Coordinates of C-alpha atoms in Angstrom, one line a residue:
P150 CA 59.9 163.6 -25.9
R151 CA 59.6 166.8 -27.9
L152 CA 57.9 166.5 -31.3
A153 CA 60.0 167.5 -34.3
P154 CA 58.9 170.7 -35.9
S155 CA 56.7 170.3 -39.0
L156 CA 58.4 171.0 -42.3
P157 CA 57.6 174.2 -44.1
L158 CA 54.9 173.6 -46.7
Q159 CA 57.2 174.0 -49.7
E160 CA 59.7 171.4 -48.3
D161 CA 56.9 169.0 -47.6
F162 CA 55.5 169.6 -51.1
V163 CA 58.9 168.9 -52.7
Y164 CA 59.4 165.8 -50.5
H165 CA 56.2 164.2 -51.8
W166 CA 57.0 165.1 -55.4
K167 CA 60.5 163.7 -55.1
A168 CA 59.0 160.5 -53.6
I169 CA 57.0 160.0 -56.8
T170 CA 59.9 160.7 -59.1
H171 CA 62.2 158.4 -57.2
Y172 CA 59.7 155.5 -57.7
Y173 CA 60.3 155.7 -61.5
I174 CA 64.0 156.0 -61.1
E175 CA 64.5 153.2 -58.7
T176 CA 61.8 150.7 -59.6
S177 CA 62.5 148.3 -62.5
D178 CA 59.3 146.3 -62.3
D179 CA 56.3 148.6 -63.0
K180 CA 53.7 146.0 -63.7
D181 CA 52.1 146.2 -60.3
P182 CA 49.1 148.5 -60.2
V183 CA 49.5 152.0 -59.0
T184 CA 47.2 151.3 -56.0
D185 CA 49.9 149.0 -54.6
T186 CA 52.4 151.9 -54.5
N187 CA 52.5 155.1 -52.4
I188 CA 51.9 157.3 -55.5
P189 CA 48.2 158.0 -54.8
S190 CA 49.0 159.0 -51.2
H191 CA 51.8 161.4 -52.3
L192 CA 49.5 163.0 -54.9
E193 CA 46.8 163.5 -52.4
Q194 CA 49.3 165.1 -49.9
M195 CA 50.4 167.5 -52.6
L196 CA 46.8 168.6 -53.2
D197 CA 46.2 169.1 -49.5
I198 CA 49.4 171.2 -49.3
L199 CA 48.4 173.4 -52.2
T200 CA 44.9 173.9 -50.7
Q201 CA 46.3 174.8 -47.3
E202 CA 48.8 177.2 -48.8
E203 CA 46.1 179.1 -50.7
S204 CA 43.9 179.3 -47.6
E205 CA 46.7 180.9 -45.6
R206 CA 47.5 183.6 -48.2
E207 CA 45.6 186.6 -49.5
S208 CA 43.2 186.1 -52.4
G209 CA 44.9 185.7 -55.8
E210 CA 48.4 185.4 -54.3
T211 CA 50.5 182.5 -55.6
G212 CA 52.5 180.7 -52.9
P213 CA 55.9 178.9 -53.2
C214 CA 54.3 175.4 -53.6
M215 CA 52.1 176.5 -56.5
E216 CA 55.1 178.4 -58.0
Y217 CA 57.1 175.2 -57.7
L218 CA 54.4 173.2 -59.5
L219 CA 54.2 175.7 -62.3
H220 CA 58.0 176.4 -62.6
H221 CA 59.0 172.7 -62.7
K222 CA 56.1 171.7 -65.1
I223 CA 54.8 169.1 -62.8
L224 CA 51.6 168.8 -64.7
E225 CA 53.4 168.2 -67.9
T226 CA 55.3 165.3 -66.2
L227 CA 52.1 163.9 -64.8
Y228 CA 50.5 164.0 -68.2
T229 CA 53.4 162.0 -69.6
L230 CA 53.0 159.4 -66.8
G231 CA 49.3 159.2 -67.3
K232 CA 49.6 158.8 -71.1
A233 CA 52.0 155.9 -70.6
D234 CA 49.7 154.5 -67.8
C235 CA 52.8 153.6 -65.9
P236 CA 52.4 151.9 -63.5
P237 CA 48.9 150.5 -64.5
G238 CA 46.2 152.8 -63.3
M239 CA 48.3 155.9 -63.4
K240 CA 46.1 157.5 -65.9
Q241 CA 43.2 157.5 -63.5
Q242 CA 45.4 159.0 -60.8
V243 CA 46.5 161.8 -63.1
L244 CA 43.0 162.6 -64.2
S245 CA 41.8 162.7 -60.6
F246 CA 44.7 165.0 -59.6
Y247 CA 44.0 167.4 -62.4
T248 CA 40.3 167.4 -61.5
K249 CA 40.9 168.1 -57.8
L250 CA 43.5 170.7 -58.5
L251 CA 41.2 172.7 -60.8
G252 CA 38.2 172.2 -58.4
R253 CA 39.9 173.0 -55.1
I254 CA 42.1 175.9 -56.1
R255 CA 40.2 179.2 -56.2
Q256 CA 42.8 181.3 -58.1
P257 CA 42.7 181.1 -61.9
L258 CA 45.1 178.4 -63.1
L259 CA 44.1 177.9 -66.7
P260 CA 45.7 181.1 -68.0
H261 CA 49.1 179.7 -67.0
I262 CA 50.8 178.1 -70.0
N263 CA 52.2 175.3 -67.8
V264 CA 48.6 174.5 -66.8
H265 CA 46.4 174.9 -69.9
R266 CA 49.0 173.2 -72.2
P267 CA 49.1 169.9 -70.3
V268 CA 45.3 170.2 -69.7
L269 CA 44.8 170.4 -73.5
K270 CA 47.0 167.3 -73.9
L271 CA 45.1 165.4 -71.3
I272 CA 41.8 166.3 -72.9
R273 CA 42.9 164.6 -76.1
L274 CA 43.3 161.3 -74.1
C275 CA 39.7 161.4 -73.0
G276 CA 37.0 159.5 -74.9
E277 CA 39.5 157.6 -77.0
I278 CA 38.2 154.2 -76.0
L279 CA 34.5 153.5 -75.2
A280 CA 33.8 151.8 -71.9
A281 CA 37.4 152.4 -70.8
P282 CA 38.1 151.9 -67.0
T283 CA 39.0 155.6 -66.9
E284 CA 35.7 156.9 -68.2
N285 CA 34.4 158.1 -64.8
E286 CA 37.6 160.1 -64.2
E287 CA 37.6 161.4 -67.8
I288 CA 34.1 162.8 -67.6
Q289 CA 34.8 164.4 -64.2
F290 CA 37.9 166.0 -65.5
L291 CA 36.2 167.3 -68.7
C292 CA 33.3 168.7 -66.7
I293 CA 35.5 170.6 -64.3
V294 CA 37.3 172.2 -67.3
C295 CA 33.9 173.1 -68.8
A296 CA 32.8 174.7 -65.5
K297 CA 36.0 176.8 -65.4
L298 CA 35.4 178.0 -69.0
K299 CA 31.9 178.9 -68.0
Q300 CA 33.3 181.1 -65.2
D301 CA 35.7 182.8 -67.5
P302 CA 34.5 182.4 -71.1
Y303 CA 37.5 184.2 -72.7
L304 CA 39.7 181.2 -71.7
V305 CA 38.1 179.1 -74.3
N306 CA 40.4 180.7 -76.9
F307 CA 43.2 178.6 -75.3
F308 CA 41.2 175.5 -76.2
L309 CA 40.8 176.2 -79.9
E310 CA 43.9 174.4 -81.3
N311 CA 45.2 174.9 -84.8
K312 CA 44.7 171.8 -87.0
V313 CA 48.2 172.0 -88.6
K314 CA 49.6 168.6 -87.8
R315 CA 52.9 168.3 -86.0
P316 CA 55.1 165.2 -86.0
D317 CA 53.8 163.2 -83.0
P318 CA 56.5 161.9 -80.7
K319 CA 56.6 158.2 -80.1
S320 CA 54.5 157.0 -77.2
P321 CA 56.4 157.4 -74.0
S322 CA 57.9 154.3 -72.5
A323 CA 58.8 153.6 -69.0
K324 CA 62.4 153.9 -69.8
G325 CA 61.9 157.3 -71.4
V326 CA 59.9 158.5 -68.3
R327 CA 62.7 157.4 -66.0
E328 CA 65.3 159.2 -68.1
D329 CA 63.3 162.4 -67.9
L330 CA 62.8 162.2 -64.2
A331 CA 66.5 161.4 -63.6
S332 CA 67.3 164.9 -65.1
P333 CA 64.2 166.8 -64.0
D334 CA 63.1 170.0 -65.7
T335 CA 64.3 172.9 -63.7
G336 CA 62.3 175.5 -65.6
Q337 CA 65.4 177.0 -67.1
P338 CA 65.8 177.7 -70.9
Q339 CA 66.7 174.6 -72.8
A340 CA 70.3 174.0 -73.8
E341 CA 71.6 175.1 -77.2
G342 CA 71.0 172.5 -79.8
K343 CA 68.0 170.9 -78.2
A344 CA 64.8 171.4 -80.2
A345 CA 62.2 173.5 -78.4
E346 CA 58.8 171.9 -78.1
P347 CA 56.4 173.7 -80.5
P348 CA 53.8 175.8 -78.5
D349 CA 50.2 174.5 -78.4
E350 CA 48.7 178.0 -78.2
P351 CA 46.4 179.0 -81.1
K352 CA 47.9 181.3 -83.7
A353 CA 47.0 185.0 -83.9
A354 CA 43.3 185.7 -84.3
A355 CA 44.1 187.6 -87.5
D356 CA 45.0 184.3 -89.3
Q357 CA 41.4 183.5 -90.2
S358 CA 42.3 180.9 -92.8
N359 CA 43.3 178.3 -90.2
I360 CA 40.9 175.7 -89.1
N361 CA 40.8 175.0 -85.3
N362 CA 40.2 171.8 -83.4
Y363 CA 37.9 172.0 -80.4
N364 CA 39.2 168.8 -78.7
I365 CA 37.2 169.2 -75.5
V366 CA 34.0 169.0 -77.6
T367 CA 35.3 166.0 -79.5
S368 CA 36.1 164.2 -76.3
L369 CA 32.6 164.9 -74.8
L370 CA 30.9 163.8 -78.1
N371 CA 32.8 160.5 -77.9
L372 CA 31.7 160.0 -74.3
T373 CA 28.0 160.6 -75.2
K374 CA 28.3 157.2 -76.9
S375 CA 29.2 155.4 -73.7
P376 CA 27.1 152.5 -72.6
D377 CA 27.0 154.0 -69.1
G378 CA 24.0 156.3 -68.9
R379 CA 25.5 158.4 -66.2
I380 CA 28.5 159.1 -68.3
V381 CA 26.3 160.1 -71.2
V382 CA 24.3 162.6 -69.0
K383 CA 27.5 164.2 -67.7
A384 CA 28.9 164.5 -71.2
C385 CA 25.6 166.2 -72.3
E386 CA 25.9 168.6 -69.4
G387 CA 29.4 169.5 -70.5
L388 CA 28.3 170.2 -74.0
M389 CA 25.5 172.4 -72.7
L390 CA 28.0 174.5 -70.9
L391 CA 30.3 174.8 -73.9
V392 CA 27.6 175.9 -76.4
S393 CA 26.5 178.7 -74.1
L394 CA 29.9 180.4 -74.1
P395 CA 29.6 183.8 -75.8
E396 CA 32.9 183.8 -77.7
P397 CA 32.1 184.0 -81.4
A398 CA 35.2 182.0 -82.4
A399 CA 34.2 179.1 -80.2
A400 CA 30.6 179.1 -81.4
K401 CA 31.8 179.1 -85.1
C402 CA 34.3 176.2 -84.3
L403 CA 31.6 174.3 -82.4
T404 CA 29.2 174.2 -85.4
E405 CA 31.7 174.0 -88.3
N406 CA 34.6 171.9 -87.0
T407 CA 32.9 169.4 -84.7
E408 CA 30.3 166.7 -85.1
L409 CA 27.8 168.2 -82.6
C410 CA 25.2 169.0 -85.3
E411 CA 25.5 165.5 -86.7
L412 CA 25.2 163.9 -83.2
L413 CA 22.0 165.8 -82.4
T414 CA 20.3 165.0 -85.7
D415 CA 21.5 161.5 -86.1
R416 CA 20.4 160.4 -82.7
L417 CA 17.1 162.2 -83.0
S418 CA 16.5 160.4 -86.3
A419 CA 17.5 157.1 -84.9
F420 CA 15.1 157.4 -81.9
Y421 CA 12.3 158.5 -84.2
K422 CA 12.8 155.6 -86.6
A423 CA 12.8 153.2 -83.6
L424 CA 9.2 154.2 -82.9
P425 CA 6.4 151.7 -83.8
T426 CA 4.8 152.5 -87.2
S427 CA 1.4 152.8 -85.6
M428 CA 0.6 154.1 -82.1
D429 CA -2.6 155.2 -80.4
P430 CA -2.6 159.0 -80.7
L431 CA -4.1 159.2 -77.2
D432 CA -1.0 157.4 -75.8
I433 CA 1.3 159.9 -77.6
E434 CA -0.8 162.8 -76.3
T435 CA -1.0 161.7 -72.7
V436 CA 2.4 160.2 -72.0
E437 CA 4.0 162.0 -69.1
S438 CA 6.2 165.0 -69.7
V439 CA 9.9 164.2 -70.1
N440 CA 13.1 165.9 -69.0
W441 CA 16.4 164.9 -70.5
G442 CA 18.8 163.4 -68.0
L443 CA 15.9 162.4 -65.6
D444 CA 14.7 159.5 -67.7
V445 CA 14.3 156.8 -65.0
Y446 CA 12.1 154.0 -66.1
N447 CA 11.1 150.4 -65.7
M448 CA 11.1 148.5 -69.0
K449 CA 8.6 145.9 -67.8
D450 CA 6.1 148.6 -66.5
D451 CA 6.4 150.7 -69.6
A452 CA 5.7 147.7 -71.9
A453 CA 2.7 146.8 -69.8
I454 CA 1.2 150.3 -70.3
F455 CA 1.4 150.4 -74.1
T456 CA 3.8 149.1 -76.8
G457 CA 6.4 151.6 -77.8
K458 CA 6.3 153.8 -74.6
R459 CA 10.0 153.2 -73.9
A460 CA 10.9 154.2 -77.5
L461 CA 8.6 157.2 -77.3
I462 CA 10.1 158.5 -74.0
S463 CA 13.6 158.0 -75.4
F464 CA 12.7 160.1 -78.4
L465 CA 11.1 162.8 -76.4
S466 CA 13.9 162.9 -73.9
W467 CA 16.5 163.5 -76.7
L468 CA 14.2 166.0 -78.3
D469 CA 14.1 167.9 -75.0
Y470 CA 17.9 167.8 -74.8
C471 CA 18.2 169.3 -78.4
D472 CA 15.6 171.9 -77.5
Q473 CA 17.4 172.9 -74.3
L474 CA 20.8 172.9 -75.9
I475 CA 19.6 175.3 -78.7
K476 CA 17.9 177.5 -76.1
E477 CA 21.1 177.8 -74.1
A478 CA 23.4 178.1 -77.1
Q479 CA 25.2 181.3 -78.2
K480 CA 22.9 183.1 -80.7
T481 CA 24.7 182.3 -84.0
A482 CA 25.4 178.7 -82.9
A483 CA 21.7 178.3 -82.0
V484 CA 20.6 179.3 -85.4
V485 CA 23.0 176.9 -87.1
L486 CA 22.0 174.0 -84.8
A487 CA 18.3 174.7 -85.4
K488 CA 18.7 174.8 -89.1
T489 CA 20.5 171.5 -89.1
V490 CA 17.7 169.9 -87.0
R491 CA 15.2 171.2 -89.5
K492 CA 17.1 170.0 -92.6
M493 CA 18.4 166.6 -91.3
F494 CA 15.4 165.6 -89.1
F495 CA 12.2 167.4 -89.9
V496 CA 12.7 167.6 -93.7
T497 CA 14.6 164.3 -94.2
V498 CA 12.9 162.1 -91.7
M499 CA 9.5 163.6 -90.7
E500 CA 8.2 165.1 -93.9
P501 CA 8.0 161.8 -95.8
Q502 CA 6.0 160.4 -92.9
L503 CA 3.6 163.4 -92.9
M504 CA 3.2 163.1 -96.7
Q505 CA 2.3 159.4 -96.7
T506 CA -1.1 158.1 -97.9
S507 CA -1.6 155.4 -95.2
E508 CA -4.3 156.5 -92.8
V509 CA -2.7 154.7 -89.9
G510 CA 0.7 156.1 -90.7
I511 CA -0.5 159.7 -91.0
L512 CA -2.5 159.3 -87.8
T513 CA 0.7 158.4 -85.9
S514 CA 3.0 160.9 -87.6
T515 CA 0.6 163.7 -87.1
A516 CA 0.1 162.9 -83.4
L517 CA 3.9 162.9 -83.0
L518 CA 4.1 166.3 -84.8
N519 CA 1.5 167.6 -82.3
R520 CA 3.6 166.4 -79.4
I521 CA 6.8 167.9 -80.8
I522 CA 5.1 171.2 -81.3
R523 CA 3.9 171.3 -77.8
Q524 CA 7.2 170.4 -76.3
V525 CA 9.6 172.7 -78.2
T526 CA 10.3 176.0 -76.4
S527 CA 13.6 177.4 -77.9
E528 CA 13.0 180.4 -80.2
A529 CA 15.4 179.3 -82.9
L530 CA 14.0 175.8 -83.2
L531 CA 10.4 177.1 -83.1
Q532 CA 11.3 179.4 -86.0
E533 CA 12.7 176.6 -88.0
M534 CA 9.6 174.5 -87.3
V535 CA 7.4 177.3 -88.6
Y536 CA 9.5 177.4 -91.8
F537 CA 9.3 173.6 -92.1
L538 CA 5.5 173.6 -91.7
L539 CA 4.6 176.8 -93.5
G540 CA 7.5 177.6 -95.8
E541 CA 9.6 180.8 -95.9
E542 CA 7.7 182.7 -98.6
K543 CA 6.5 186.1 -97.4
G544 CA 4.0 187.0 -100.1
P545 CA 0.2 186.6 -99.6
E546 CA -1.3 183.2 -100.4
T547 CA -3.4 183.1 -103.6
L548 CA -5.3 180.5 -105.4
A549 CA -2.3 180.0 -107.7
T550 CA 0.2 179.6 -104.9
I551 CA -1.8 177.3 -102.6
A552 CA 0.2 174.2 -103.6
Q553 CA 3.7 175.8 -103.6
N554 CA 4.3 174.4 -100.1
P555 CA 3.3 170.7 -100.4
L556 CA 3.6 170.0 -96.7
R557 CA 1.5 172.9 -95.6
H558 CA -1.1 172.1 -98.3
R559 CA -1.2 168.5 -97.2
L560 CA -1.6 169.3 -93.5
I561 CA -4.5 171.8 -94.1
E562 CA -6.1 169.3 -96.5
L563 CA -6.1 166.7 -93.7
C564 CA -8.3 169.0 -91.7
D565 CA -11.0 167.9 -94.1
H566 CA -10.0 164.2 -94.0
L567 CA -12.9 161.7 -93.9
S568 CA -11.4 160.1 -90.7
D569 CA -12.5 162.1 -87.7
E570 CA -9.4 161.0 -85.8
V571 CA -7.1 162.6 -88.4
Q572 CA -9.3 165.7 -88.5
C573 CA -9.2 166.0 -84.7
L574 CA -5.4 165.6 -84.6
V575 CA -4.6 168.0 -87.3
I576 CA -7.1 170.6 -86.1
D577 CA -5.3 170.4 -82.7
S578 CA -2.0 171.2 -84.4
C579 CA -3.4 174.2 -86.2
H580 CA -2.2 176.6 -83.6
I581 CA 1.2 176.4 -85.3
L582 CA -0.5 176.8 -88.7
H583 CA -2.2 180.0 -88.0
P584 CA 0.3 182.2 -89.8
V585 CA -1.2 181.2 -93.1
V586 CA -4.2 183.3 -92.2
Y587 CA -2.3 186.6 -92.1
P588 CA -1.1 187.0 -95.7
M589 CA -4.7 187.1 -96.8
L590 CA -5.7 189.8 -94.2
Y591 CA -2.6 192.1 -94.5
S592 CA -0.6 193.5 -97.3
T593 CA 2.5 192.3 -95.6
F594 CA 3.7 188.9 -94.2
Y595 CA 3.4 188.1 -90.5
H596 CA 4.2 185.1 -88.4
C597 CA 4.5 184.1 -84.8
P598 CA 5.9 180.9 -83.3
H599 CA 2.9 179.7 -81.2
L600 CA 0.0 180.8 -79.1
F601 CA -0.3 180.9 -75.2
Q602 CA -3.1 180.5 -71.5
F603 CA -5.5 183.8 -73.2
R604 CA -5.2 186.7 -70.8
D605 CA -1.5 187.1 -71.8
Y606 CA -2.2 187.7 -75.5
C607 CA -1.9 191.4 -75.5
G608 CA 1.4 191.4 -73.6
I609 CA 2.8 188.7 -75.9
C610 CA 1.7 190.4 -79.1
Q611 CA 3.7 193.5 -78.1
R612 CA 6.9 191.7 -79.2
W613 CA 5.5 190.2 -82.4
D614 CA 6.8 191.5 -85.7
W615 CA 3.6 192.7 -87.4
R616 CA 5.7 193.9 -90.4
G617 CA 4.0 197.3 -90.8
T618 CA 0.6 198.9 -90.0
P619 CA -2.4 197.5 -91.8
K620 CA -3.5 199.6 -94.7
A621 CA -6.5 201.8 -94.3
L622 CA -9.6 200.7 -96.2
D623 CA -9.5 203.6 -98.7
K624 CA -5.9 202.5 -99.7
C625 CA -6.7 198.9 -100.3
N626 CA -7.2 197.5 -103.7
L627 CA -11.0 196.8 -103.6
D628 CA -11.1 195.7 -107.3
S629 CA -9.0 192.5 -106.7
P630 CA -11.1 189.6 -105.4
F631 CA -10.7 188.7 -101.8
F632 CA -9.2 185.3 -101.1
E633 CA -9.8 183.8 -97.6
G634 CA -6.9 181.4 -97.9
H635 CA -6.7 177.7 -97.8
F636 CA -6.6 177.5 -94.0
L637 CA -9.7 179.7 -93.4
K638 CA -11.5 177.9 -96.2
V639 CA -11.1 174.6 -94.4
L640 CA -12.1 176.1 -91.1
F641 CA -15.2 177.7 -92.5
D642 CA -16.1 174.5 -94.4
R643 CA -15.8 172.6 -91.1
M644 CA -17.8 175.3 -89.3
G645 CA -20.5 174.9 -92.0
R646 CA -20.8 171.2 -91.1
I647 CA -20.8 171.7 -87.4
L648 CA -24.2 170.0 -86.9
D649 CA -23.1 166.8 -88.7
Q650 CA -19.6 166.3 -87.1
P651 CA -18.5 164.6 -83.9
Y652 CA -18.6 166.7 -80.8
D653 CA -14.8 166.5 -80.3
V654 CA -14.1 167.8 -83.8
N655 CA -16.5 170.7 -83.3
L656 CA -14.6 171.6 -80.1
Q657 CA -11.4 171.7 -82.0
V658 CA -12.8 173.8 -84.8
T659 CA -14.4 176.4 -82.4
S660 CA -11.2 176.4 -80.3
V661 CA -9.0 177.4 -83.2
L662 CA -11.5 180.1 -84.3
S663 CA -11.6 181.4 -80.7
K664 CA -7.8 181.6 -80.6
L665 CA -7.7 183.5 -83.9
S666 CA -10.5 185.9 -82.7
L667 CA -8.4 186.7 -79.6
L668 CA -5.5 188.1 -81.5
P669 CA -5.4 191.9 -81.0
H670 CA -5.4 193.0 -84.6
P671 CA -8.1 195.1 -86.2
H672 CA -8.3 193.1 -89.5
M673 CA -8.5 189.9 -87.6
H674 CA -11.4 191.2 -85.4
E675 CA -13.1 192.7 -88.4
S676 CA -13.0 189.6 -90.6
L677 CA -14.1 187.2 -87.9
L678 CA -16.3 189.2 -85.6
D679 CA -17.9 192.0 -87.6
P680 CA -21.3 190.7 -88.8
Y681 CA -21.7 193.6 -91.2
I682 CA -18.4 193.1 -93.1
N683 CA -18.7 192.9 -96.8
L684 CA -15.8 191.1 -98.4
G685 CA -17.2 191.0 -101.9
P686 CA -19.5 188.7 -104.0
G687 CA -19.2 185.1 -102.9
C688 CA -16.8 185.8 -100.1
R689 CA -17.5 184.3 -96.7
S690 CA -17.1 185.7 -93.1
L691 CA -17.5 183.7 -89.9
F692 CA -20.9 185.3 -89.3
S693 CA -22.2 184.4 -92.8
V694 CA -21.1 180.8 -92.3
I695 CA -23.0 180.6 -89.0
V696 CA -26.1 182.1 -90.5
R697 CA -26.0 179.9 -93.5
T698 CA -25.6 176.8 -91.3
L699 CA -28.6 177.7 -89.3
H700 CA -30.7 178.3 -92.4
L701 CA -29.8 175.1 -94.1
Q702 CA -29.7 172.7 -91.2
I703 CA -32.4 173.8 -88.7
D704 CA -35.7 172.4 -89.9
P705 CA -38.5 173.8 -87.6
A706 CA -41.5 171.7 -86.8
P707 CA -44.4 171.9 -89.3
E708 CA -46.5 174.0 -87.0
Y709 CA -43.8 176.7 -86.7
R710 CA -42.8 176.9 -90.4
P711 CA -45.2 179.7 -91.4
R712 CA -44.0 181.8 -88.6
C713 CA -40.3 181.1 -89.3
N714 CA -40.8 181.9 -93.0
A715 CA -42.6 185.2 -92.1
H716 CA -39.9 186.2 -89.7
S717 CA -36.6 185.0 -91.1
F718 CA -33.4 185.0 -89.0
D719 CA -31.9 187.7 -91.2
D720 CA -35.0 189.9 -90.9
K721 CA -35.0 189.5 -87.1
Y722 CA -31.3 190.2 -86.9
E723 CA -31.5 193.3 -89.1
S724 CA -34.5 194.7 -87.1
D725 CA -32.8 194.3 -83.8
H726 CA -29.4 195.6 -85.0
H727 CA -27.7 193.1 -82.7
P728 CA -25.0 190.7 -83.9
W729 CA -26.1 187.8 -81.8

């Protein structure tokens, strides 16, 4: 027998849609789960038809099936069915349909009002209930929307909704759904006397007084609180995409009208506070590098290595996420996010720990500070960390202003702590404190985030803000006393005790001085490396410290003392005219 000819795609598409609508019109008992009906099969067939139609047409051309879907507001109807979850499980089917539609169809759909309007409504349903059975479908739907916005960032303006509240219609009932489907929307203008639905589009950009909702961000933030780690990671990925969008209005809304800043800092603070009050600095230093989202662990194995490892990895993982999020964020959003982390975490949570008097506590908190400094890479967050540690004042440090920044003063003081462990740790973090050297060597303020492997110094320094050219010697105020600064004072003091200190502390001291000496700046080289420099009465240079250390601490054997006294180190040095 001859096979019947296949139906044209549009007729086939309409057939499957009518089969879905007839279910609601004809079925009185809708308590059975949707998986016991043919609805999932019809929806999948509709997707296949739309995909086939697009593949058979020229790029960007809308076929009759897609026109039917848009003209008859099928997505609006599906949203209503999904919100009512009628029959049970329909919300999952609708979320899956939206996700596959946006993912499979290549032509841009979101600009259509009959697509982005129901998409916006469906977004509001996501993340409402934690650990809901629809969480997996919700996060997949939200992530595909984020991916589409990343492809065409301007579309994000459709997703900034005005906060003016409208009267919410009553939750749709099965009866209401059936009545709507019995007289389906033909896409024609509404009859006179029937109230038109208020549009969901944002108002004109000129109305700057309105506050916008960014509901997709709100839904993703809710899903980051899910007990399912996979859902949390996907929600974080979605947020990463949204913060990178270049649209200024979206960036402003993200930082001002959502709880993203609070989420980052609250969770960072919670993970930090969950750390043990005392940890071995070596454990903190040597724990493996972490990458957010790839935090696979075995609780039993971690506990066997050292107490607190699991809490430490959780903290460092979330710190890595904050750092990467700020690095990817739109510029103005990155600045706001970094400032919030500084204010709500570094100042509020970490500073009291760094200012405490307990030696055990300061040992742990300083080791954690070291680890944080080494891990952060985003420019905005590094800048805020420099301000946190050093202050924002741009004038030169003087004896009178040493204590104006208590935290900086405290950290530098700890370099001279009686505990060698504290000394070693703080010295190791001094690569972030080196900006305090510059106000004393220049007439203007200078800072840089951190130092790098040494052969790259010159290339890196090309982009540093030196804040003007150093003054020539004949233009400097030679009458004012030279002040080496608190930081160099401590370094020189430690250098002067180099023969009495532990070997590892000496390595740290010489390492910091070596890094400073490598900086390609004439004043830096002159002050640290020129043995003939005269900074004034009572002022020290690196060379003078070394010479004084040799004089005071090298005691030659008795038989060599007359010769050493006759030929002092200084005399030998001056006669040879060689610095070393």
